[in-house]
Tab-separated table of N, CA and C in Angstrom:
chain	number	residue	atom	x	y	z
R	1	UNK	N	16.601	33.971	1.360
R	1	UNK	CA	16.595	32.799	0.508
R	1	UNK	C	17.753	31.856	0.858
R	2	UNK	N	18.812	32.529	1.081
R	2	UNK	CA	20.169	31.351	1.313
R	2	UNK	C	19.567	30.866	2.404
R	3	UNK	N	19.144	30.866	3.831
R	3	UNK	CA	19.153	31.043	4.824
R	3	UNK	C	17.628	29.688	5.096
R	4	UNK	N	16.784	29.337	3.870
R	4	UNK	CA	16.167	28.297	3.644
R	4	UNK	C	17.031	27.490	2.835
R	5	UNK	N	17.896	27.778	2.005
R	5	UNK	CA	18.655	26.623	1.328
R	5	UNK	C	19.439	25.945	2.442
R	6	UNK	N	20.227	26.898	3.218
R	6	UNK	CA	21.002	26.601	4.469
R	6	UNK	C	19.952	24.984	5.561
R	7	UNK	N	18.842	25.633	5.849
R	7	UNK	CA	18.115	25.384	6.481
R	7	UNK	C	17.339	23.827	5.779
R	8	UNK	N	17.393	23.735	4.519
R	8	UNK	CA	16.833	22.274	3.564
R	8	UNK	C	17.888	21.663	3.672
R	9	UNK	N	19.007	21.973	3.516
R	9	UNK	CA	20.677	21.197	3.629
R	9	UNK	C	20.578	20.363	5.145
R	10	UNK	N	20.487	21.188	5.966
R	10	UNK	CA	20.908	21.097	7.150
R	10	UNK	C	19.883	19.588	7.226
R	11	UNK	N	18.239	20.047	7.035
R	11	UNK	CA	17.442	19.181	7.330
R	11	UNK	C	17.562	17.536	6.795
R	12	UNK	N	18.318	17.538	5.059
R	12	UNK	CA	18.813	16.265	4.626
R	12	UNK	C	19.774	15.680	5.317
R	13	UNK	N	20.923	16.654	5.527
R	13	UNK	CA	21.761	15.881	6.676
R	13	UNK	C	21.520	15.182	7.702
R	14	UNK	N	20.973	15.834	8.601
R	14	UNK	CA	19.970	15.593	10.097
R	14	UNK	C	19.374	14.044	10.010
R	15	UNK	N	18.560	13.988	8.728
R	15	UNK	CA	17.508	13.295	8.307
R	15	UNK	C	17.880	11.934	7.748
R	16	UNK	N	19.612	12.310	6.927
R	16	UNK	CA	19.863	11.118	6.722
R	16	UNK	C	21.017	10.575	7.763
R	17	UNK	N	21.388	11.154	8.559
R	17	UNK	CA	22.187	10.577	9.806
R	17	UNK	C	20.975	9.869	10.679
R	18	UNK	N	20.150	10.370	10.882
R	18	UNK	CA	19.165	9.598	11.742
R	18	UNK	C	18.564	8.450	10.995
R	19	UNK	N	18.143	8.212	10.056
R	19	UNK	CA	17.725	7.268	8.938
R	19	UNK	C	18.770	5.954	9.159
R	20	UNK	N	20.307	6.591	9.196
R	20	UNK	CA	21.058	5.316	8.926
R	20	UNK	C	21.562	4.997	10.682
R	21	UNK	N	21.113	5.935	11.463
R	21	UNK	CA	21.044	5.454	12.947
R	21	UNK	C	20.082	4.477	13.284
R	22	UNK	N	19.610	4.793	12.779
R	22	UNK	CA	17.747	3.645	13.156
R	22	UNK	C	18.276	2.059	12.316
R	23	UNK	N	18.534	2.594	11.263
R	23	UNK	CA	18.962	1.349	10.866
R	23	UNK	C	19.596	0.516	11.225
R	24	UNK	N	20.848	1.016	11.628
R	24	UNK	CA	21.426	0.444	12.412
R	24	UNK	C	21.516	-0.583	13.805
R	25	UNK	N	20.873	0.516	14.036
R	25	UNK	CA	20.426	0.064	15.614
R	25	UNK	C	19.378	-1.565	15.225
R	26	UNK	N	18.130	-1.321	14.262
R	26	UNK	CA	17.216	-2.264	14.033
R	26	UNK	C	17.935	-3.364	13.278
R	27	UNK	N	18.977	-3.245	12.865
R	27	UNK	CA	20.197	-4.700	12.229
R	27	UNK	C	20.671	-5.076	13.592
R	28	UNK	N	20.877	-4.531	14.260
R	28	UNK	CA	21.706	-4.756	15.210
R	28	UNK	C	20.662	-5.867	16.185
R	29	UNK	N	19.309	-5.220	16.751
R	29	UNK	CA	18.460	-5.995	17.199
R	29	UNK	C	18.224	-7.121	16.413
R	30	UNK	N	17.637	-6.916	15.016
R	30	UNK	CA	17.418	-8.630	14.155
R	30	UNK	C	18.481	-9.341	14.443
R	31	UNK	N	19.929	-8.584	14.231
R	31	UNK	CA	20.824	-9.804	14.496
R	31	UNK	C	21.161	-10.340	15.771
R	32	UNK	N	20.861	-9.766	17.057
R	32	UNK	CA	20.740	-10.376	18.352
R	32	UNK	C	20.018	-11.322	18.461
R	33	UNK	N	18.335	-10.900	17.948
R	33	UNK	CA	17.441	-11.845	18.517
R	33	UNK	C	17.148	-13.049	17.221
R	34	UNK	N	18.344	-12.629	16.171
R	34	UNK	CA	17.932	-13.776	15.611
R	34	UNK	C	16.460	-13.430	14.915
R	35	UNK	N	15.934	-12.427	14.537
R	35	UNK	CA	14.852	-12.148	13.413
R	35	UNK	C	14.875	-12.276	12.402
R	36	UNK	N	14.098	-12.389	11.241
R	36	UNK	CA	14.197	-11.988	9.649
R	36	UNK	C	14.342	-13.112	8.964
R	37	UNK	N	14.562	-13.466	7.591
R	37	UNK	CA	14.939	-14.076	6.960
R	37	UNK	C	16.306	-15.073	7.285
R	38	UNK	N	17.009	-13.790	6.974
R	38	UNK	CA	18.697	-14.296	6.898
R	38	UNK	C	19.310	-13.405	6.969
R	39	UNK	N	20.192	-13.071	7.224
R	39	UNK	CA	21.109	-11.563	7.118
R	39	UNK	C	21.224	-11.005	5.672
R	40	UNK	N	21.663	-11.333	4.862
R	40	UNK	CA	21.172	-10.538	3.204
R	40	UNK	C	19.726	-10.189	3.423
R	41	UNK	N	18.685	-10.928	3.250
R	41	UNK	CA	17.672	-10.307	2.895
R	41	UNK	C	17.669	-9.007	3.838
R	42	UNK	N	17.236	-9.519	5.193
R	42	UNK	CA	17.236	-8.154	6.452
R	42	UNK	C	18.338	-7.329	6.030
R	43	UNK	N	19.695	-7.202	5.521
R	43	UNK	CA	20.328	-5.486	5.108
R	43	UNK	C	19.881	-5.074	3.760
R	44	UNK	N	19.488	-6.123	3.121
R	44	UNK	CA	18.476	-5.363	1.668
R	44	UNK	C	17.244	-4.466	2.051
R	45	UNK	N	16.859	-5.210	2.686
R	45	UNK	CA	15.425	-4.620	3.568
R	45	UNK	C	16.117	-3.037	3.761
R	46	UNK	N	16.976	-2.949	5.002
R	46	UNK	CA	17.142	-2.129	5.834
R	46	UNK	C	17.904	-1.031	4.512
R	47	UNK	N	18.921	-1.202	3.503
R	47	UNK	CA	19.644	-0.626	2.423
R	47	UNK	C	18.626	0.163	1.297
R	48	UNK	N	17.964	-0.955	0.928
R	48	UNK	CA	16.729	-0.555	-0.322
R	48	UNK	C	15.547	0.258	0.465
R	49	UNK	N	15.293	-0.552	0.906
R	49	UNK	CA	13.682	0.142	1.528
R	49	UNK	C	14.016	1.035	2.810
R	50	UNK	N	14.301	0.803	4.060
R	50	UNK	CA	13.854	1.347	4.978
R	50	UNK	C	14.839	2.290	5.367
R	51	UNK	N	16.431	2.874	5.047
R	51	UNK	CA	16.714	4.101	4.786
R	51	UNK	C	15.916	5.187	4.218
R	52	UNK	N	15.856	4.786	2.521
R	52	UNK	CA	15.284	5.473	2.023
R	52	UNK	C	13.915	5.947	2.548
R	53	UNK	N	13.111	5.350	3.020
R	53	UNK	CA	11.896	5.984	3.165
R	53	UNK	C	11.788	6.373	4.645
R	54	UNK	N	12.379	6.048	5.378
R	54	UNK	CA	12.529	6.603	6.491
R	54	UNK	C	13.319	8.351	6.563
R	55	UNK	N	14.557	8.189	5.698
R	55	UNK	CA	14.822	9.534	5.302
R	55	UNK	C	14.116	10.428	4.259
R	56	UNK	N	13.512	10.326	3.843
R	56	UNK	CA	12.156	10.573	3.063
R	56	UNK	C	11.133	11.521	3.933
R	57	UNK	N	10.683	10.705	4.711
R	57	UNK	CA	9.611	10.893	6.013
R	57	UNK	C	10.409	11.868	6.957
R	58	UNK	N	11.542	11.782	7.542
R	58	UNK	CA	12.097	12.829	8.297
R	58	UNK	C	12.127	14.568	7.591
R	59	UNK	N	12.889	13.622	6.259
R	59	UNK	CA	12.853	15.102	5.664
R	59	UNK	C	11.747	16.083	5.499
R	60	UNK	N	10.376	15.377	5.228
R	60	UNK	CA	8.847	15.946	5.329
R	60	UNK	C	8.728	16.325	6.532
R	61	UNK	N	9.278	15.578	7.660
R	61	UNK	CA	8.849	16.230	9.217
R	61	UNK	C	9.534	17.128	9.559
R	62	UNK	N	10.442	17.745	9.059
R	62	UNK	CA	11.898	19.090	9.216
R	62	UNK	C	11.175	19.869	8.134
R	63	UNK	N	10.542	19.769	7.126
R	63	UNK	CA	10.175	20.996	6.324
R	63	UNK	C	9.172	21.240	7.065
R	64	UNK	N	8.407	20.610	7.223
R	64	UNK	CA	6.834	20.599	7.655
R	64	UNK	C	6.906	21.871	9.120
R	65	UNK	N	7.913	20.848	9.731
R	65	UNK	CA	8.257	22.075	11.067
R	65	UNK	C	8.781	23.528	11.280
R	66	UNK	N	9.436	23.173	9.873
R	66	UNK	CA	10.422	24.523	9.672
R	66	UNK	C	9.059	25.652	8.708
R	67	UNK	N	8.403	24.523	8.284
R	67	UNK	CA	7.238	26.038	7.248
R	67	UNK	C	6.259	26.587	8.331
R	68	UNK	N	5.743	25.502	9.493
R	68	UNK	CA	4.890	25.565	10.710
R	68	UNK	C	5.411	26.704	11.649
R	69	UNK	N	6.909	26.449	11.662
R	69	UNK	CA	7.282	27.341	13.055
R	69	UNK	C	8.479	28.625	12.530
R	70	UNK	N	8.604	28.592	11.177
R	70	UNK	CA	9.788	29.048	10.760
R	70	UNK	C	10.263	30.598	11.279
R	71	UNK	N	9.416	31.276	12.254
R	71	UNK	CA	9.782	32.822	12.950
R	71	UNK	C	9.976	32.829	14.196
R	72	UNK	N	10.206	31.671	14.938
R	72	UNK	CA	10.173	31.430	16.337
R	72	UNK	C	11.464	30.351	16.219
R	73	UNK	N	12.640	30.614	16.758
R	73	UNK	CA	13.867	29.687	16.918
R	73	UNK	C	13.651	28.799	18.076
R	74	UNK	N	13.232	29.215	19.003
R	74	UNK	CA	12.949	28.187	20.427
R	74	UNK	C	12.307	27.164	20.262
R	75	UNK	N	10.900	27.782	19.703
R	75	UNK	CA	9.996	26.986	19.462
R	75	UNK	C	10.453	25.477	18.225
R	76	UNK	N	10.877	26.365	16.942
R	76	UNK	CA	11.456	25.623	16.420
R	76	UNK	C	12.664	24.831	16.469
R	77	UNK	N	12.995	24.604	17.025
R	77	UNK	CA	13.938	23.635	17.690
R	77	UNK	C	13.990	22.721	18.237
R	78	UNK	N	13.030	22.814	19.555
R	78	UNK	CA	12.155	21.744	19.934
R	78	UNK	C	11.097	21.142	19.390
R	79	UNK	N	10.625	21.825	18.580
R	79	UNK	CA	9.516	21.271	17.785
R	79	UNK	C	9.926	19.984	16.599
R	80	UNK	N	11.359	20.450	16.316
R	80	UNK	CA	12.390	20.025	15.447
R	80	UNK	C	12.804	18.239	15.768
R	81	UNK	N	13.003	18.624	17.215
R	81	UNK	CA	13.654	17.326	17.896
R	81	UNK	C	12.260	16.748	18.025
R	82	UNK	N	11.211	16.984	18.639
R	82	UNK	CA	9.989	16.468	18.860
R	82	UNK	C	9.864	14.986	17.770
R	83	UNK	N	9.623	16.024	16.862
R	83	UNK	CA	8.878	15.197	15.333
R	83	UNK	C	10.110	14.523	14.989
R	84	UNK	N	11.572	14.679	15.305
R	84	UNK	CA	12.546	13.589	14.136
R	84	UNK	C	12.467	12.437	15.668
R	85	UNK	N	12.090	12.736	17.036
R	85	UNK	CA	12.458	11.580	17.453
R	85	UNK	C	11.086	10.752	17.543
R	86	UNK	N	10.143	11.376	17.569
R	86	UNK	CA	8.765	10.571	17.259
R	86	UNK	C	8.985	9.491	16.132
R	87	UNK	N	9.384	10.409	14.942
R	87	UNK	CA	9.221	9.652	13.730
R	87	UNK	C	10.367	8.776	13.760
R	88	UNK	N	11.607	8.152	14.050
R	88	UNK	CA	12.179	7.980	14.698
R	88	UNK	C	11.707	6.365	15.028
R	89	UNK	N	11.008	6.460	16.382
R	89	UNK	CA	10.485	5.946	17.230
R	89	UNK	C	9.451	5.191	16.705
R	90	UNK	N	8.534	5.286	15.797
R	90	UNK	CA	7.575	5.204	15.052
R	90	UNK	C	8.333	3.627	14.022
R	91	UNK	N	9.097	4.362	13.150
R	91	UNK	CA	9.613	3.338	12.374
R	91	UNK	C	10.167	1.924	12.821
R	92	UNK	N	11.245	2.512	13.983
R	92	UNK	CA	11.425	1.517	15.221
R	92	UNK	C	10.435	0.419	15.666
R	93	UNK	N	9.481	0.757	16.331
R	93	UNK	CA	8.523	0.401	16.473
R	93	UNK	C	7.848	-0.567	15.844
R	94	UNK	N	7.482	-0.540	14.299
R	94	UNK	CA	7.031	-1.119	13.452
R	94	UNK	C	7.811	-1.699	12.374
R	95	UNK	N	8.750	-1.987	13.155
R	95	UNK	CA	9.479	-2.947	12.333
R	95	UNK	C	10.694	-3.763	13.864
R	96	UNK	N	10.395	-3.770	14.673
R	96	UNK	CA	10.902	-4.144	15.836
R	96	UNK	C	10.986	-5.759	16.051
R	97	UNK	N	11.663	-6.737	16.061
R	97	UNK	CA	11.513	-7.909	16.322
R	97	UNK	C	10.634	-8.458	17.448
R	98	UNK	N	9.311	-9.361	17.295
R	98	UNK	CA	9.194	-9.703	18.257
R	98	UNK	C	9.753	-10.833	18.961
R	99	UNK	N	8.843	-11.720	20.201
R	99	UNK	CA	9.913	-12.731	20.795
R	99	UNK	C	9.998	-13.735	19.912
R	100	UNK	N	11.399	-13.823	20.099
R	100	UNK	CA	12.397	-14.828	19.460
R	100	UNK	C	13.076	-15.898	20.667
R	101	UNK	N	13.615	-17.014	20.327
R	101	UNK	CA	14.187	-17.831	21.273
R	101	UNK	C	15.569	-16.950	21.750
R	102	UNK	N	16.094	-16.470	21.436
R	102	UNK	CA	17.031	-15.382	21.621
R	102	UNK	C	16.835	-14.516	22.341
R	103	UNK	N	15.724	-13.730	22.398
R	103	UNK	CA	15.133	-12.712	22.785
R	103	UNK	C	13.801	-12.585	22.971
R	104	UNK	N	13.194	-13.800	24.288
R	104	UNK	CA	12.289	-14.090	24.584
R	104	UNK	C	11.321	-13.180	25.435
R	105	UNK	N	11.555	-11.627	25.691
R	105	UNK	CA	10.729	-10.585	26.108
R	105	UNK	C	11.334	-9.601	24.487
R	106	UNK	N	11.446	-9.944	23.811
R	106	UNK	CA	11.642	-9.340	22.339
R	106	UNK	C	12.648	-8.324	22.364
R	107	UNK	N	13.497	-7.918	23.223
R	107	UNK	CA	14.597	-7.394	23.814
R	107	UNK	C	16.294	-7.745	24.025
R	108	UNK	N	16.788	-7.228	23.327
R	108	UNK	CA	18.028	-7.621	23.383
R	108	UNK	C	19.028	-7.696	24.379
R	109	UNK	N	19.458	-8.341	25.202
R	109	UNK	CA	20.140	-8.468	26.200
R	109	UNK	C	20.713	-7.247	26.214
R	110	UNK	N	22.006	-7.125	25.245
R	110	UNK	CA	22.806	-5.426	25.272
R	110	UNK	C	21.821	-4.180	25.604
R	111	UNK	N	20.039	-4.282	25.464
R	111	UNK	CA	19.282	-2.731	25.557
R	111	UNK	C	19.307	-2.457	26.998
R	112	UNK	N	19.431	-1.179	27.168
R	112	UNK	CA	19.587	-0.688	28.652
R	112	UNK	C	18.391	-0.611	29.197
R	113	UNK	N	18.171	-1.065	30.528
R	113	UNK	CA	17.246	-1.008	31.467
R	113	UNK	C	16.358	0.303	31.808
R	114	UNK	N	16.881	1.491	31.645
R	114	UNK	CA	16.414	2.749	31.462
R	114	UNK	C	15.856	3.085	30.388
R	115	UNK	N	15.934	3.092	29.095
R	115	UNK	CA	15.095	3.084	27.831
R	115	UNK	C	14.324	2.082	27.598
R	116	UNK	N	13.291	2.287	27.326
R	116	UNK	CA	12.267	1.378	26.901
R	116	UNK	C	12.170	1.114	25.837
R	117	UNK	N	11.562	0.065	25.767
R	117	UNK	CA	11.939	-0.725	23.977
R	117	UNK	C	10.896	-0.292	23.086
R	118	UNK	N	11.309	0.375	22.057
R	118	UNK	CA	10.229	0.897	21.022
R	118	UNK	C	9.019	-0.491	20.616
R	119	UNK	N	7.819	0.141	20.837
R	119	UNK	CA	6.613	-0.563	20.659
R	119	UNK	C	5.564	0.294	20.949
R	120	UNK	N	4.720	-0.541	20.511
R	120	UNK	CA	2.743	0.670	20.831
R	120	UNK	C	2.116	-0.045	22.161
């Protein structure tokens, strides 16, 4: 029993460090390319709504994995990283600026040439 409490802890943590990574990162793009409203509205956005439910959604994808795979450590682990960087990627994605006069391939000058820019 400790050893799932251990294991739900761990997963909120995880879940909300990545939540406020994404966020980040997606303020960071609106404010390059010049997206959104205005800067208040876009960190209300990103503060009210899209933490929260983004860490929400991770946390469902870490239980989900951990009830799916929970007797296999290998497996679960990778399975672990799989689903938080999908989901991740996902949110990214759909909420991603497109082209802007700023950022006229919808890409921020600072994104590295080796990663590809979240989209479908």
């Amino acid at each position: 029993m400790e050893n799932r409490r251990l294991h739900g802890c761990l997963g909120a943590v995880v879940g909300l460090a990545l939540a406020l990574l994404a966020a980040m990162l997606l303020g960071r793009v609106w404010n390059a390319c010049d997206t959104g409203v205005n800067s208040a509205a876009n960190s209300s956005f990103l503060l009210v709504l899209f933490i929260p439910g983004l860490w929400a959604v991770l946390l469902l994808g870490w239980l989900a994995a951990g009830a799916v795979l929970g007797r296999r450590p290998a497996v679960h682990a990778l399975a672990l990283v799989v689903v938080l960087v999908v989901v991740v990627w996902c949110a990214l994605s759909l909420f991603w600026g497109g082209t802007t006069y700023d950022c006229p391939s919808g890409v921020p000058r600072w994104w590295p040439d080796v990663l590809p820019a979240p989209g479908f």
